[in-house]
């Protein structure tokens, strides 16, 4: 079997509010292998977003190791973490966070141009990704001219635009109605598969979680394998 893209060992994270300390992650261990789509479930407030932020090198954990493609990122400087993140990790959030003034095509092309790809190559890849997600006819639309499901598809294309090895999605269909959620999730699933990324997807929706390769549940700061 191929080596995991993401390995987490003994991750701990607490938040201080006033003189109280809330321990949200209390020894989390996980791995995600290339091509594997892993669901992350748990009630609101159980720490799913905290875990994804730590995995995405957006925050320093209090303790534990975060190993991305074999490299222990726990002790890297902020600058080095940013470099690993840009080169390796794609994010999708519950809200699309697309740039309002830009078309769908430009929203997906821009991050590639920032990473050094030519405008022509970036636009070609953007067109390819958006077409794969069923948005061929929407590439010239701005976010406000698209439905919630279409906006979220653009956000998925943007997250994958630079060919990350790891996709982290935080309730990516949380703002969508059930029917649209299923359709968008199917798109994410198919594209993640064809791109061969390792994906960790937080969701409230157990019906969607059933389609994932494995599901992990956050309970009392730990992860447990979950059968659905
Ligand atoms: P989930 O995504 O599963 O809803 P979160 O990771 O967002 O859970 O939050 C877990 C817990 O940590 C919640 O009780 C939340 O209020 C708390 N929390 C999250 N971020 C912070 C923060 N920056 N400061 C204080 N408490 C926080
Ligand atoms: Mg959350």
CSV table of C-alpha atoms and ligand atoms in Angstrom, one decimal:
chain,number,residue,atom,x,y,z
A,1,UNK,CA,0.0,0.0,0.0
A,2,UNK,CA,1.2,3.5,-0.7
A,3,UNK,CA,2.4,5.7,2.2
A,4,UNK,CA,-0.1,8.0,3.7
A,5,UNK,CA,-0.3,11.6,2.4
A,6,UNK,CA,-1.3,12.7,5.8
A,7,UNK,CA,-0.5,11.2,9.2
A,8,UNK,CA,-1.4,12.7,12.5
A,9,UNK,CA,-0.2,11.4,15.8
A,10,UNK,CA,-1.2,12.4,19.3
A,11,UNK,CA,-2.7,15.7,18.3
A,12,UNK,CA,-3.9,17.9,21.1
A,13,UNK,CA,-5.6,21.3,21.0
A,14,UNK,CA,-7.1,23.3,23.8
A,15,UNK,CA,-8.7,26.7,23.8
A,16,UNK,CA,-8.7,29.2,26.7
A,17,UNK,CA,-11.7,31.3,27.4
A,18,UNK,CA,-11.3,33.4,30.5
A,19,UNK,CA,-9.8,31.1,33.2
A,20,UNK,CA,-11.4,28.0,31.6
A,21,UNK,CA,-9.5,25.6,29.3
A,22,UNK,CA,-11.5,23.6,26.8
A,23,UNK,CA,-9.7,20.6,25.4
A,24,UNK,CA,-11.1,19.9,22.0
A,25,UNK,CA,-8.6,17.5,20.6
A,26,UNK,CA,-7.1,15.1,23.1
A,27,UNK,CA,-4.8,12.7,21.3
A,28,UNK,CA,-6.0,12.4,17.7
A,29,UNK,CA,-4.4,9.8,15.5
A,30,UNK,CA,-5.2,9.3,11.8
A,31,UNK,CA,-3.8,8.7,8.4
A,32,UNK,CA,-5.1,9.2,4.9
A,33,UNK,CA,-3.6,7.4,1.9
A,34,UNK,CA,-3.5,8.6,-1.7
A,35,UNK,CA,-6.8,8.2,-3.5
A,36,UNK,CA,-8.7,7.6,-0.3
A,37,UNK,CA,-11.7,9.6,0.7
A,38,UNK,CA,-12.2,9.6,4.5
A,39,UNK,CA,-15.2,11.0,6.2
A,40,UNK,CA,-15.0,13.0,9.5
A,41,UNK,CA,-18.2,13.1,11.5
A,42,UNK,CA,-19.1,14.4,14.9
A,43,UNK,CA,-21.7,16.7,16.4
A,44,UNK,CA,-21.3,20.5,16.1
A,45,UNK,CA,-18.6,21.6,18.5
A,46,UNK,CA,-16.8,18.2,18.6
A,47,UNK,CA,-13.7,19.7,16.9
A,48,UNK,CA,-13.9,18.8,13.2
A,49,UNK,CA,-12.9,22.3,12.1
A,50,UNK,CA,-10.1,22.4,14.7
A,51,UNK,CA,-8.8,19.1,13.3
A,52,UNK,CA,-9.0,20.2,9.7
A,53,UNK,CA,-7.2,23.5,10.5
A,54,UNK,CA,-4.4,21.7,12.2
A,55,UNK,CA,-4.2,19.2,9.4
A,56,UNK,CA,-4.0,22.0,6.9
A,57,UNK,CA,-1.1,23.6,8.8
A,58,UNK,CA,-3.2,26.7,9.5
A,59,UNK,CA,-2.8,26.5,13.2
A,60,UNK,CA,-0.2,25.2,15.6
A,61,UNK,CA,-1.4,22.3,17.7
A,62,UNK,CA,-0.5,22.2,21.4
A,63,UNK,CA,1.1,18.8,21.0
A,64,UNK,CA,1.4,16.0,18.4
A,65,UNK,CA,2.8,15.4,14.9
A,66,UNK,CA,1.4,16.4,11.6
A,67,UNK,CA,3.2,14.6,8.8
A,68,UNK,CA,2.5,15.6,5.2
A,69,UNK,CA,3.9,13.4,2.5
A,70,UNK,CA,6.5,12.0,4.9
A,71,UNK,CA,7.6,15.4,6.3
A,72,UNK,CA,7.0,16.2,9.9
A,73,UNK,CA,5.5,19.7,9.8
A,74,UNK,CA,5.0,20.2,13.5
A,75,UNK,CA,8.1,22.3,14.1
A,76,UNK,CA,8.3,24.1,10.8
A,77,UNK,CA,8.3,27.9,10.8
A,78,UNK,CA,5.1,29.7,9.6
A,79,UNK,CA,6.8,30.5,6.3
A,80,UNK,CA,7.8,26.8,5.7
A,81,UNK,CA,4.3,25.7,6.7
A,82,UNK,CA,2.8,28.1,4.2
A,83,UNK,CA,5.0,26.7,1.5
A,84,UNK,CA,4.0,23.1,2.2
A,85,UNK,CA,0.4,24.2,2.3
A,86,UNK,CA,0.4,25.9,-1.0
A,87,UNK,CA,2.3,23.1,-2.7
A,88,UNK,CA,0.3,20.2,-1.2
A,89,UNK,CA,-3.0,21.0,0.3
A,90,UNK,CA,-6.4,22.2,-1.2
A,91,UNK,CA,-9.3,23.5,1.0
A,92,UNK,CA,-13.0,23.6,0.6
A,93,UNK,CA,-15.1,25.3,3.2
A,94,UNK,CA,-18.8,25.5,3.9
A,95,UNK,CA,-19.0,28.9,2.3
A,96,UNK,CA,-17.5,29.1,-1.1
A,97,UNK,CA,-15.2,32.2,-0.5
A,98,UNK,CA,-15.0,32.8,-4.3
A,99,UNK,CA,-13.8,36.2,-5.5
A,100,UNK,CA,-17.0,38.1,-6.4
A,101,UNK,CA,-15.6,40.2,-9.2
A,102,UNK,CA,-14.1,37.3,-11.1
A,103,UNK,CA,-15.7,34.7,-13.3
A,104,UNK,CA,-15.7,31.0,-12.4
A,105,UNK,CA,-12.9,30.4,-14.9
A,106,UNK,CA,-10.7,33.2,-13.4
A,107,UNK,CA,-11.5,32.0,-9.8
A,108,UNK,CA,-10.0,28.6,-10.8
A,109,UNK,CA,-7.2,30.0,-13.0
A,110,UNK,CA,-5.9,32.7,-10.5
A,111,UNK,CA,-4.4,30.4,-7.9
A,112,UNK,CA,-2.5,28.5,-10.6
A,113,UNK,CA,-1.1,31.8,-12.0
A,114,UNK,CA,0.0,32.8,-8.5
A,115,UNK,CA,1.7,29.4,-8.3
A,116,UNK,CA,3.6,30.2,-11.5
A,117,UNK,CA,1.6,28.6,-14.3
A,118,UNK,CA,1.1,30.6,-17.5
A,119,UNK,CA,-2.3,32.3,-18.0
A,120,UNK,CA,-3.0,30.1,-21.0
A,121,UNK,CA,-2.2,26.8,-19.2
A,122,UNK,CA,-4.1,27.9,-16.1
A,123,UNK,CA,-7.2,28.8,-18.1
A,124,UNK,CA,-7.0,25.4,-19.9
A,125,UNK,CA,-6.8,23.5,-16.7
A,126,UNK,CA,-9.6,25.6,-15.2
A,127,UNK,CA,-11.8,24.9,-18.2
A,128,UNK,CA,-11.1,21.2,-17.9
A,129,UNK,CA,-11.8,21.0,-14.1
A,130,UNK,CA,-15.0,23.1,-14.4
A,131,UNK,CA,-16.2,21.0,-17.4
A,132,UNK,CA,-15.6,17.8,-15.4
A,133,UNK,CA,-17.9,19.3,-12.7
A,134,UNK,CA,-20.6,20.0,-15.2
A,135,UNK,CA,-20.0,23.8,-15.4
A,136,UNK,CA,-18.9,24.1,-19.0
A,137,UNK,CA,-21.7,26.5,-19.6
A,138,UNK,CA,-21.1,28.6,-16.5
A,139,UNK,CA,-17.4,29.4,-16.8
A,140,UNK,CA,-18.0,33.0,-17.7
A,141,UNK,CA,-20.4,33.6,-14.8
A,142,UNK,CA,-19.5,35.5,-11.6
A,143,UNK,CA,-20.4,33.8,-8.3
A,144,UNK,CA,-23.5,35.9,-7.8
A,145,UNK,CA,-24.8,34.6,-11.2
A,146,UNK,CA,-24.6,31.0,-10.0
A,147,UNK,CA,-26.6,28.7,-7.7
A,148,UNK,CA,-25.2,27.6,-4.3
A,149,UNK,CA,-24.4,24.2,-5.7
A,150,UNK,CA,-22.6,25.7,-8.7
A,151,UNK,CA,-20.6,28.1,-6.5
A,152,UNK,CA,-19.5,25.2,-4.4
A,153,UNK,CA,-18.4,23.2,-7.5
A,154,UNK,CA,-16.3,26.2,-8.5
A,155,UNK,CA,-14.8,26.2,-5.0
A,156,UNK,CA,-14.0,22.4,-5.4
A,157,UNK,CA,-12.3,23.1,-8.8
A,158,UNK,CA,-10.3,25.9,-7.2
A,159,UNK,CA,-9.2,23.7,-4.4
A,160,UNK,CA,-7.9,21.1,-6.8
A,161,UNK,CA,-6.5,23.6,-9.4
A,162,UNK,CA,-2.9,23.3,-8.3
A,163,UNK,CA,-2.9,19.5,-8.1
A,164,UNK,CA,-2.7,19.2,-4.3
A,165,UNK,CA,-2.0,15.8,-2.8
A,166,UNK,CA,-4.4,16.4,0.1
A,167,UNK,CA,-7.9,17.8,-0.1
A,168,UNK,CA,-9.4,19.0,3.2
A,169,UNK,CA,-13.1,19.8,3.1
A,170,UNK,CA,-15.0,21.3,6.0
A,171,UNK,CA,-18.7,20.6,5.6
A,172,UNK,CA,-18.5,21.4,1.9
A,173,UNK,CA,-22.2,20.8,1.3
A,174,UNK,CA,-23.4,22.2,4.7
A,175,UNK,CA,-25.2,25.2,3.2
A,176,UNK,CA,-26.9,23.3,0.4
A,177,UNK,CA,-30.3,21.5,0.3
A,178,UNK,CA,-30.3,17.7,0.5
A,179,UNK,CA,-30.7,17.1,-3.2
A,180,UNK,CA,-28.0,19.6,-4.2
A,181,UNK,CA,-25.7,18.3,-1.4
A,182,UNK,CA,-25.8,14.8,-2.9
A,183,UNK,CA,-25.0,16.0,-6.4
A,184,UNK,CA,-22.2,18.3,-5.3
A,185,UNK,CA,-20.8,15.6,-3.1
A,186,UNK,CA,-20.9,13.1,-6.0
A,187,UNK,CA,-18.9,15.6,-8.1
A,188,UNK,CA,-16.3,16.1,-5.3
A,189,UNK,CA,-16.0,12.4,-4.9
A,190,UNK,CA,-15.5,11.7,-8.6
A,191,UNK,CA,-13.0,14.5,-9.1
A,192,UNK,CA,-11.0,13.6,-6.0
A,193,UNK,CA,-10.8,10.0,-7.3
A,194,UNK,CA,-9.8,11.0,-10.8
A,195,UNK,CA,-7.2,13.4,-9.4
A,196,UNK,CA,-5.9,10.7,-7.0
A,197,UNK,CA,-5.9,13.0,-4.0
A,198,UNK,CA,-6.2,11.9,-0.4
A,199,UNK,CA,-9.3,13.6,1.0
A,200,UNK,CA,-10.6,14.2,4.5
A,201,UNK,CA,-14.1,15.5,4.4
A,202,UNK,CA,-16.0,16.7,7.5
A,203,UNK,CA,-19.8,16.3,7.2
A,204,UNK,CA,-22.9,16.2,9.3
A,205,UNK,CA,-24.7,14.2,6.7
A,206,UNK,CA,-24.5,10.5,7.5
A,207,UNK,CA,-26.1,9.6,4.1
A,208,UNK,CA,-23.1,11.2,2.4
A,209,UNK,CA,-20.6,9.7,4.8
A,210,UNK,CA,-21.8,6.3,3.8
A,211,UNK,CA,-20.3,6.7,0.4
A,212,UNK,CA,-16.8,7.4,1.7
A,213,UNK,CA,-14.1,4.8,1.9
A,214,UNK,CA,-13.9,5.1,5.7
A,215,UNK,CA,-15.5,7.2,8.3
A,216,UNK,CA,-13.9,8.5,11.5
A,217,UNK,CA,-16.0,9.9,14.3
A,218,UNK,CA,-14.7,12.6,16.8
A,219,UNK,CA,-15.9,11.8,20.3
A,220,UNK,CA,-14.5,13.3,23.5
A,221,UNK,CA,-11.4,14.6,21.6
A,222,UNK,CA,-10.5,11.2,20.1
A,223,UNK,CA,-11.2,9.6,16.7
A,224,UNK,CA,-13.0,6.2,16.4
A,225,UNK,CA,-13.6,4.2,13.3
A,226,UNK,CA,-17.3,4.4,12.5
A,227,UNK,CA,-19.5,1.8,10.8
A,228,UNK,CA,-22.4,3.3,8.9
B,1,LIG,P1,-16.9,21.6,14.9
B,1,LIG,O1,-16.2,22.0,13.6
B,1,LIG,O2,-17.0,20.1,15.0
B,1,LIG,O3,-18.2,22.2,15.0
B,1,LIG,P2,-14.9,23.3,16.2
B,1,LIG,O4,-13.6,22.7,15.9
B,1,LIG,O5,-15.3,24.4,15.3
B,1,LIG,O6,-16.0,22.1,16.1
B,1,LIG,O7,-15.0,23.7,17.7
B,1,LIG,C1,-14.8,22.8,18.7
B,1,LIG,C2,-14.9,23.5,20.0
B,1,LIG,O8,-13.9,24.4,20.2
B,1,LIG,C3,-16.2,24.3,20.2
B,1,LIG,O9,-16.7,24.2,21.5
B,1,LIG,C4,-15.7,25.7,19.9
B,1,LIG,O10,-16.6,26.7,20.5
B,1,LIG,C5,-14.3,25.7,20.4
B,1,LIG,N1,-13.5,26.7,19.7
B,1,LIG,C6,-13.1,26.6,18.3
B,1,LIG,N2,-12.3,27.5,18.0
B,1,LIG,C7,-12.1,28.3,19.1
B,1,LIG,C8,-11.3,29.4,19.4
B,1,LIG,N3,-10.5,30.0,18.4
B,1,LIG,N4,-11.3,29.9,20.6
B,1,LIG,C9,-12.0,29.3,21.6
B,1,LIG,N5,-12.8,28.2,21.4
B,1,LIG,C10,-12.8,27.7,20.2
B,2,LIG,MG1,-16.9,23.1,12.0
